Coordinates of C-alpha atoms in Angstrom, one line a residue:
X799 CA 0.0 0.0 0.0
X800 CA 1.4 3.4 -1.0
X801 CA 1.2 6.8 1.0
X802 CA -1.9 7.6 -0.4
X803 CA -3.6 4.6 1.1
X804 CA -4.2 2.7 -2.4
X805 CA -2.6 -0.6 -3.3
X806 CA -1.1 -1.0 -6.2
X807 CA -3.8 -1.8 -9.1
X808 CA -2.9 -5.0 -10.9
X809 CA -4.7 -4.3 -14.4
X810 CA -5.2 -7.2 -17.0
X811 CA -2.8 -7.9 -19.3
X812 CA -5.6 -9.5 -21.9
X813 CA -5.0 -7.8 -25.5
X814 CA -6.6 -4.8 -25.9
X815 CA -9.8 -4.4 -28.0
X816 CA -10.0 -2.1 -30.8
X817 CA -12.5 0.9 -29.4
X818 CA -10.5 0.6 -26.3
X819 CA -6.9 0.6 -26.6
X820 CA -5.9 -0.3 -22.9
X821 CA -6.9 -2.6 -20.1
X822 CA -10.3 -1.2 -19.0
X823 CA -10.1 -3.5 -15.5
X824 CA -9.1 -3.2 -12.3
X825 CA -9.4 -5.6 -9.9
X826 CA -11.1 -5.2 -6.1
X827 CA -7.5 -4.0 -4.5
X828 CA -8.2 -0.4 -6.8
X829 CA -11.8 -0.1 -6.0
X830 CA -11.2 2.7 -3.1
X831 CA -9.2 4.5 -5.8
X832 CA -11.8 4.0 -8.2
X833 CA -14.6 5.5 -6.4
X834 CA -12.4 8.2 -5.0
X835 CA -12.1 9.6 -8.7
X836 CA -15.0 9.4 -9.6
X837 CA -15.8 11.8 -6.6
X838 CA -13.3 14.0 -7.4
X839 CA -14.7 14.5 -10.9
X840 CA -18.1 14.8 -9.6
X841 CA -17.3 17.9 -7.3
X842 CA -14.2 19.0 -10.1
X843 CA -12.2 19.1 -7.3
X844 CA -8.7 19.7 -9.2
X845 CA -6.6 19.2 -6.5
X846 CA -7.5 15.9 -5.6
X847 CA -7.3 14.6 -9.1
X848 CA -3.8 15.8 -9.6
X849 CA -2.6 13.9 -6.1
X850 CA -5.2 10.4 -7.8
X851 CA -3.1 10.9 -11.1
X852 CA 0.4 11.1 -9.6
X853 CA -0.2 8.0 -7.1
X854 CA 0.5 4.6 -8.4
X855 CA -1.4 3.4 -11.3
X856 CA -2.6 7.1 -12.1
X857 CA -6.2 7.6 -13.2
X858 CA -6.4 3.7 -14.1
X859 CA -8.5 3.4 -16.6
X860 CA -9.6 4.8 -20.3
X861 CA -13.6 5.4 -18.6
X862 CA -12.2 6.9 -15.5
X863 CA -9.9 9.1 -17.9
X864 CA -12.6 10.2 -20.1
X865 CA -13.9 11.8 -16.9
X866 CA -11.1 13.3 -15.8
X867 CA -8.8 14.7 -18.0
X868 CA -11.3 17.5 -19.5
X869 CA -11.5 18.5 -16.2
X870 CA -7.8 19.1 -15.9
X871 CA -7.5 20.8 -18.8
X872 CA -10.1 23.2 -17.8
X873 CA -13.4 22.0 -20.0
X874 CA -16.8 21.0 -17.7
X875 CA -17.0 17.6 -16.1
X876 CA -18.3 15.2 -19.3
X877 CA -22.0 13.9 -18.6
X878 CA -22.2 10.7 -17.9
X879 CA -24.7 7.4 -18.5
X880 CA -25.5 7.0 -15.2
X881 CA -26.5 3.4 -16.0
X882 CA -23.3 2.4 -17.4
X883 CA -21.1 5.2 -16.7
X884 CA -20.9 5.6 -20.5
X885 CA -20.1 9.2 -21.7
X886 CA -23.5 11.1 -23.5
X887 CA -23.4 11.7 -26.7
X888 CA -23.6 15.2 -27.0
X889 CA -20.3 16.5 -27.9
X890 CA -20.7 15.3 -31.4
X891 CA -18.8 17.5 -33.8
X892 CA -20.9 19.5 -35.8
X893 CA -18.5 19.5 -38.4
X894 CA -18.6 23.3 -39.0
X895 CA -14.9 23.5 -38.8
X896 CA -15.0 21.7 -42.2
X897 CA -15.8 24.9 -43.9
X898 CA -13.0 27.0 -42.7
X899 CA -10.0 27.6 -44.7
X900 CA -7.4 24.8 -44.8
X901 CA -4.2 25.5 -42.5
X902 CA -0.8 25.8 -44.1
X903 CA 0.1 23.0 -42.3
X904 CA -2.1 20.7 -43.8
X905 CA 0.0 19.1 -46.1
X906 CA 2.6 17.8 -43.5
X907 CA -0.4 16.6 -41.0
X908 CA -1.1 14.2 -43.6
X909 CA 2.3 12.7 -44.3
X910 CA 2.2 12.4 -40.0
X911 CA -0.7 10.8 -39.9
X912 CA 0.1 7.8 -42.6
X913 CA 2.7 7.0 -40.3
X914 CA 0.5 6.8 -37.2
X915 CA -1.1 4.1 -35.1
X916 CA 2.5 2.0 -34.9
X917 CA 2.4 0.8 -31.6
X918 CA -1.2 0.6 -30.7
X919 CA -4.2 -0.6 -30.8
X920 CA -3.3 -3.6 -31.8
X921 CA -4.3 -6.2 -34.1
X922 CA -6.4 -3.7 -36.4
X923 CA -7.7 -4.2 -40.1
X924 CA -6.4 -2.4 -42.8
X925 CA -10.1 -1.0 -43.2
X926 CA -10.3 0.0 -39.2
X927 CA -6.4 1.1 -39.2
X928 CA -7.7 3.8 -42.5
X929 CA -10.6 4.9 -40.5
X930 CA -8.5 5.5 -37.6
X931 CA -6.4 7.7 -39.5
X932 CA -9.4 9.9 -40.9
X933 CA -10.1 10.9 -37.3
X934 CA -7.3 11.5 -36.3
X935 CA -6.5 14.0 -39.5
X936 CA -9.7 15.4 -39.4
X937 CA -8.9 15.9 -35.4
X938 CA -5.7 17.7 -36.0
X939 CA -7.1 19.7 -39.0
X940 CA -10.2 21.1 -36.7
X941 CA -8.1 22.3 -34.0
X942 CA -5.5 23.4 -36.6
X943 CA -8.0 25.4 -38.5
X944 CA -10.0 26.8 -35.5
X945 CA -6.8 28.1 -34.3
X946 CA -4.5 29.3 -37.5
X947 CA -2.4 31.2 -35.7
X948 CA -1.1 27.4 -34.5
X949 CA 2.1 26.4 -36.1
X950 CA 2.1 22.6 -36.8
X951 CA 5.1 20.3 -35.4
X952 CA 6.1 17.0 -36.3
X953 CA 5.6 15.1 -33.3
X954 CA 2.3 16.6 -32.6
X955 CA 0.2 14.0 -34.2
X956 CA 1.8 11.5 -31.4
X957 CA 0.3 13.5 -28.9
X958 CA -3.2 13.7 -30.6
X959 CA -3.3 10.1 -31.3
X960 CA -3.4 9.0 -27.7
X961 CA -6.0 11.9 -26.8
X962 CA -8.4 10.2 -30.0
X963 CA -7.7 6.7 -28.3
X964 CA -9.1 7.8 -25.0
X965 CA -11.5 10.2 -25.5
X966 CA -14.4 10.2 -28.5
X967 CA -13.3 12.8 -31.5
X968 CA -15.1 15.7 -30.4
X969 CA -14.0 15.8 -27.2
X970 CA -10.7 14.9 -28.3
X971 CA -10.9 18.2 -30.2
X972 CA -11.6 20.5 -27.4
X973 CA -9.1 18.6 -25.0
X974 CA -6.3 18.9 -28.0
X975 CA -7.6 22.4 -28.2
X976 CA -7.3 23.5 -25.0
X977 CA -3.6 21.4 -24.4
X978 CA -2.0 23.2 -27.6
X979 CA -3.7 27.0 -26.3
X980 CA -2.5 27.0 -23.3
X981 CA -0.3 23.8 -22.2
X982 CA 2.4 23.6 -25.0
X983 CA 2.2 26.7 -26.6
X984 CA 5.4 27.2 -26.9
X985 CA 5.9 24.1 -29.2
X986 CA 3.4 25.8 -31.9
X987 CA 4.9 29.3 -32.3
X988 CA 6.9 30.2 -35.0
X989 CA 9.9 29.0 -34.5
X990 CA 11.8 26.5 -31.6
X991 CA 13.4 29.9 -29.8
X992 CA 11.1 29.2 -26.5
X993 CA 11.1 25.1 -27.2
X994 CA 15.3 26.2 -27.0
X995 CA 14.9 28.0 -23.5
X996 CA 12.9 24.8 -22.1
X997 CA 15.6 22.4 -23.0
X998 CA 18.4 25.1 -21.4
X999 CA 16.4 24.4 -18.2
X1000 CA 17.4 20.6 -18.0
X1001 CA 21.3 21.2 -17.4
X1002 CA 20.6 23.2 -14.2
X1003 CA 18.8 20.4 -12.9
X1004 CA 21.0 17.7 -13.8
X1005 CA 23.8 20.7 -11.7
X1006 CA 21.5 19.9 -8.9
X1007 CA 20.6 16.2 -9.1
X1008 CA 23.9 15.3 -10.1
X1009 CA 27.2 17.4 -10.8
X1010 CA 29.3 14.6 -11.7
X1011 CA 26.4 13.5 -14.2
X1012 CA 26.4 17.2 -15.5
X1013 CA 29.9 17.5 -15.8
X1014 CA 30.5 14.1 -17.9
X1015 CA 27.7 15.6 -20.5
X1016 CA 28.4 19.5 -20.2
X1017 CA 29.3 19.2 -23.9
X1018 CA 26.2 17.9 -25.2
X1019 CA 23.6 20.4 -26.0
X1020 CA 20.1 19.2 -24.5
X1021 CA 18.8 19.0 -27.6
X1022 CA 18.5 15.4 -26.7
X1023 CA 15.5 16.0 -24.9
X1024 CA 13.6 17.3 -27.8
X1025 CA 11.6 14.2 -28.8
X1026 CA 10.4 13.2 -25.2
X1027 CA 9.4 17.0 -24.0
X1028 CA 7.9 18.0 -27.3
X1029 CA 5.8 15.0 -27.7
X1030 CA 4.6 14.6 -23.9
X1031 CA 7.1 11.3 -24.7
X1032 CA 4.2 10.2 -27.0
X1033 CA 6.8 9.2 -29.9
X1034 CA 9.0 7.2 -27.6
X1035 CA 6.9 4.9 -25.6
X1036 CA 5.6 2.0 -27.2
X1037 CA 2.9 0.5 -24.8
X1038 CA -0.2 1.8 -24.8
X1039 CA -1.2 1.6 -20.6
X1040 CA 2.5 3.8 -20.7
X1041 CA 1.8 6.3 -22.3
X1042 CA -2.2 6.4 -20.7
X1043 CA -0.7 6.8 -17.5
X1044 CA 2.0 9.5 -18.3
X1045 CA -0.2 10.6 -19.9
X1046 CA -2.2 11.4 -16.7
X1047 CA 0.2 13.0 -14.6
X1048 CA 1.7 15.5 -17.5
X1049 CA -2.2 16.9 -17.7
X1050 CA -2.2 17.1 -13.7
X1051 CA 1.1 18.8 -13.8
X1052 CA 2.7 21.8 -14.7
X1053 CA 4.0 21.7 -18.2
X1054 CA 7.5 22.4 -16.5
X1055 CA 7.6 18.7 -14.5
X1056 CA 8.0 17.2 -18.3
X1057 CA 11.6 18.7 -18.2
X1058 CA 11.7 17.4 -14.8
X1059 CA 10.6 13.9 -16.1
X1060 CA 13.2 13.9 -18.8
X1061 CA 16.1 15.1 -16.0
X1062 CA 15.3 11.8 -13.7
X1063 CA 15.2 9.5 -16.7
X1064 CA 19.0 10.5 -17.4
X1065 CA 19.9 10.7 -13.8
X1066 CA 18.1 6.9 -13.5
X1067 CA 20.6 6.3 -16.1
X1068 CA 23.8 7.4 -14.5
X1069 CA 26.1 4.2 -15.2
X1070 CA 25.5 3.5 -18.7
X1071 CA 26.1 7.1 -19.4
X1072 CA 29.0 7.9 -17.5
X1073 CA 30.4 4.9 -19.1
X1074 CA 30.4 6.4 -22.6
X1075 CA 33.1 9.6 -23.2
X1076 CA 33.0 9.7 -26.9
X1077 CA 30.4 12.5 -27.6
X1078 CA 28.7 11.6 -30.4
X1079 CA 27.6 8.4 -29.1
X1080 CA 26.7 10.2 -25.8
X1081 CA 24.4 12.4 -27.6
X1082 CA 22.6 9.1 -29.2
X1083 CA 22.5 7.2 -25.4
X1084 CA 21.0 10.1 -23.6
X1085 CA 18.2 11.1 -26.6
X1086 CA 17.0 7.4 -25.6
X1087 CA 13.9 7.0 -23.4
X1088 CA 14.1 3.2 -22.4
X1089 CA 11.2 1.7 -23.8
X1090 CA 10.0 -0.4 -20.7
X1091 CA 10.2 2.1 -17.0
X1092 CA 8.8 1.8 -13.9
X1093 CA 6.6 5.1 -14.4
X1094 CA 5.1 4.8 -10.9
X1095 CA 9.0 5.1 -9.6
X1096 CA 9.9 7.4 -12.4
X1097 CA 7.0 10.0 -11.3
X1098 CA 7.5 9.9 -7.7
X1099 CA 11.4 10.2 -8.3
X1100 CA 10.3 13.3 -10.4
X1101 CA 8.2 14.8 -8.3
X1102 CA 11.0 14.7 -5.5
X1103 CA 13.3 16.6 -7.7
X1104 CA 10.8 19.2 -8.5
X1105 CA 10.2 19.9 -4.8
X1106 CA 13.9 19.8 -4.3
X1107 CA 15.1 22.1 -7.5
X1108 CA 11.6 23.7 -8.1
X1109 CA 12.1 26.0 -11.6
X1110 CA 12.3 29.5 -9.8
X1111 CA 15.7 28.5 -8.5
X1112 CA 17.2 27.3 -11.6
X1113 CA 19.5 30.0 -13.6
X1114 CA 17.4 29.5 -17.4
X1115 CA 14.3 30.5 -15.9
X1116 CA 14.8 33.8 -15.6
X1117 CA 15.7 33.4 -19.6
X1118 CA 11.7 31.6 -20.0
X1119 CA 9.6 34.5 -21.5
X1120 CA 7.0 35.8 -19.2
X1121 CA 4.0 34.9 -21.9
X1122 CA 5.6 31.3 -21.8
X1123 CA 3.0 28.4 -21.3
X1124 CA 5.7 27.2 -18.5
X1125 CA 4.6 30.5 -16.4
X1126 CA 1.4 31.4 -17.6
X1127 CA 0.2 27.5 -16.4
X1128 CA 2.9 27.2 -13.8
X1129 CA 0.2 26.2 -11.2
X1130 CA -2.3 23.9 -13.1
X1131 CA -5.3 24.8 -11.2
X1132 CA -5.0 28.1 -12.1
X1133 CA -4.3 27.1 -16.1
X1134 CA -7.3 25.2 -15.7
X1135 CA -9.3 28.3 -15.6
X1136 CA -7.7 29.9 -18.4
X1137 CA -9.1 30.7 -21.8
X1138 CA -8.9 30.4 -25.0
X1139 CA -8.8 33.8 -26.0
X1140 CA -5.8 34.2 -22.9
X1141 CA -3.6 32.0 -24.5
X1142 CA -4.2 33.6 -28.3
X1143 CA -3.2 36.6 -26.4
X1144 CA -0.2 35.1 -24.7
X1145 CA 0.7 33.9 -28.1
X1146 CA 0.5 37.0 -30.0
X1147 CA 3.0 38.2 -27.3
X1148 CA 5.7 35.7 -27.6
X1149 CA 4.8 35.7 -31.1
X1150 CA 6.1 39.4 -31.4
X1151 CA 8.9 39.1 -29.1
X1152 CA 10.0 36.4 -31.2
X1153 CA 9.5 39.0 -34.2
X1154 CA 12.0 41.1 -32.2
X1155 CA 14.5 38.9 -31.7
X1156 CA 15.2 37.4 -35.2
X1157 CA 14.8 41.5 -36.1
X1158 CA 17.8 42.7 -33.4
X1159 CA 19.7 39.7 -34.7
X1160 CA 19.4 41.0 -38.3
X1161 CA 20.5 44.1 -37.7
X1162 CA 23.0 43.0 -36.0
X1163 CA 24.1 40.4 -38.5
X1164 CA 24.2 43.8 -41.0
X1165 CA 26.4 45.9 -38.5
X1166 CA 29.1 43.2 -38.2
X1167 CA 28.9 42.5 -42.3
X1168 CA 30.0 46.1 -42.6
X1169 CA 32.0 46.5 -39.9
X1170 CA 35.2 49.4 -40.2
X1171 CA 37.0 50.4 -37.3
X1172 CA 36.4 53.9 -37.0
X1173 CA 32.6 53.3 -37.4
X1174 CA 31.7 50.6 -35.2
X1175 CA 30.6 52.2 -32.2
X1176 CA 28.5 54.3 -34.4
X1177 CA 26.8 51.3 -36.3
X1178 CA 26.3 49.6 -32.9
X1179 CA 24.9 52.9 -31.3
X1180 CA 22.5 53.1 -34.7
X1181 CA 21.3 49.8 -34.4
X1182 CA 20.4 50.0 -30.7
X1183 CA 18.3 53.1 -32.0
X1184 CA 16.7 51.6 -34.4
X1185 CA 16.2 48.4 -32.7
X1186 CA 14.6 50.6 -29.5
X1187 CA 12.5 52.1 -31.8
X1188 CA 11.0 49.5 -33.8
X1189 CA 10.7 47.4 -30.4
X1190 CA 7.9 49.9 -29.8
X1191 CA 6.4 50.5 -33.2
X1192 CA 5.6 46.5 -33.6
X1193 CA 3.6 47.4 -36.9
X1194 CA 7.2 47.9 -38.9
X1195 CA 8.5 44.4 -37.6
X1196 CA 7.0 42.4 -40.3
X1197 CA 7.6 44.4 -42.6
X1198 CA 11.9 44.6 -41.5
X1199 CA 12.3 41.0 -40.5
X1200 CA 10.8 40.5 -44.3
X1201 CA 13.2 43.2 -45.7
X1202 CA 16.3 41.5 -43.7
X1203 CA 15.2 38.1 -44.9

């Protein structure tokens, strides 16, 4: 029995059916936990799902999931069969979204989605395996065209698939919706500058978890950790109940504890790394997420750190832009009252500075191609003028950053 008074809940390992991916079962030992969840998403009582989630086993099932995670992402508590604890069926999409322009992104969604549905479900027919696609295309295309301002990643679709696998397709779409606004953000903007500063917050941890760890790979960039963070580690894990149940406790989080996740997996690693000097191979070891974990050990371990090294005392953040989804959701209950139209605005803001910054380095770029001597305090002193000035005349960035391009 773990600290939260629940024993750990044995779930059947029988092959998963089609329309539901994982085990759905849980045997009497998990029935406390059970019921407590369902309480919690009765009363929407955030808190109490975020300590169910991180506790052993997480939220357990795909039914009791299908309840909870809109909540945690902010949407109303899903009405349920009482009967059969079946979800109603009146978030049907309308389809409306179908008559809005197509995103530029388009294109690449589709060559994504041919590739999906690898790993899980299992044992599908060609015919099943197509349809699956077509939702979960049309899935990314809704969101994608309700929100253009969205800049597609590869990756992305990873993270939708295991959304369409839990949750029907129109909830799916406002849970995606909600996610991409306001919880990873700063993987859809226009360019990886604030996915850049996340990463740069993973070497101050590993300098508090472990120096000698950080020392052996202080001449790797953390670029290593791209594929886990950006993809909520949707394109490394292979097992469908793994992912679920990450799954779980990245929604009950702050999008900040995926760095931490990423940190404890290499520190968990600390042998076979520091075993390896040559850096090129280093760079392929620590990009790995090891395909089987124990993600109940791997959280808690996690969660430790966090309370330990939480992300005000680390040296990057103060580098994280203030309109970053790590600060605007940095406390979940609080993101979970958010809008929409919030993080549209939050994105416009990081959008622009990120205008600015590919702007100053231009002129910049221009100053040193011409540098002389005698006039390079002058240039510098001109672009610092100019840069000022456009900096607060945001109307004449495009139009530069084109000009400069």
């Amino acid at each position: 029995m773990n600290q939260d008074g629940y024993n750990n809940p044995r779930t059947a390992l029988s092959t998963p059916s089609e329309k539901s991916p994982g085990p759905d079962y849980v045997d009497q030992a998990g029935q406390k936990k059970q019921d407590d969840i369902r309480t919690a998403c009765a009363e929407g009582n955030i808190p109490a799902l975020q300590q169910l989630a991180e506790s052993e086993g997480g939220l357990l099932t795909d039914s009791l999931r299908q309840l909870a995670w809109p909540i945690l992402l902010g949407l109303p508590a899903p009405t349920v069969n009482a009967s059969n604890e079946k979800l109603a069926e009146s978030d049907d999409d309308d389809g409306r979204w179908k008559e809005l322009p197509h995103h530029r992104d388009e294109d690449q969604v589709q060559l994504d989605v041919n590739r999906s549905f690898v790993y899980y479900p299992h044992n599908l027919s060609e015919s099943d395996l197509e349809r699956r696609r077509s939702q979960l295309s049309a899935l990314i295309s809704e969101v994608l065209r309700t929100y253009p301002y969205l800049c597609y990643f590869q990756g992305y679709h990873d993270i939708c698939q295991v959304f369409l696998l839990v949750l029907r397709p129109a909830l799916a779409a406002r849970c995606v919706a909600r996610l991409s606004v306001l919880r990873i953000r700063d993987f859809m903007l226009p360019n990886l500058g604030p996915t850049t500063s996340q990463l740069r917050l993973l070497p101050d941890i590993l300098s508090r978890a472990d120096p000698t760890l950080r020392r052996h790979v202080a001449t790797v960039e953390p670029f290593y950790a791209l594929a886990g963070t950006l993809t909520m580690y949707a394109h490394n894990i292979e097992a469908y109940r793994d992912i679920a149940r990450l799954f779980d406790v990245l929604l009950a989080r702050e999008p900040v504890f995926s760095i931490y996740l990423f940190a404890q997996i290499v520190v968990d690693r600390r042998d076979e790394i520091l075993a390896i000097d040559e850096p090129d191979l280093l760079q392929v070891i620590l990009a790995r997420v090891p395909a089987r974990m124990d993600l109940d050990g791997l959280v808690a371990r996690a969660a430790l750190l966090f309370a330990a090294h939480p992300p005000e005392t680390l040296p990057a953040w103060r580098r994280i832009a203030r309109a970053s989804a790590l600060k605007t959701a940095r406390d979940p209950r609080q993101a979970a009252r958010q809008t929409l139209r919030d993080g549209a605005a939050w994105f416009d803001t990081q959008a622009k500075e990120l205008q600015w910054l590919d702007l100053r380095n231009s002129l910049l770029s221009v100053a040193w191609a011409y540098r002389r001597p005698a006039k390079t305090v002058a240039m510098a002193v001109a672009v610092g003028l100019v840069a000022f000035y456009v900096r607060r005349n945001s109307t004449l960035v495009n139009y530069v950053v084109s000009f400069f391009s």
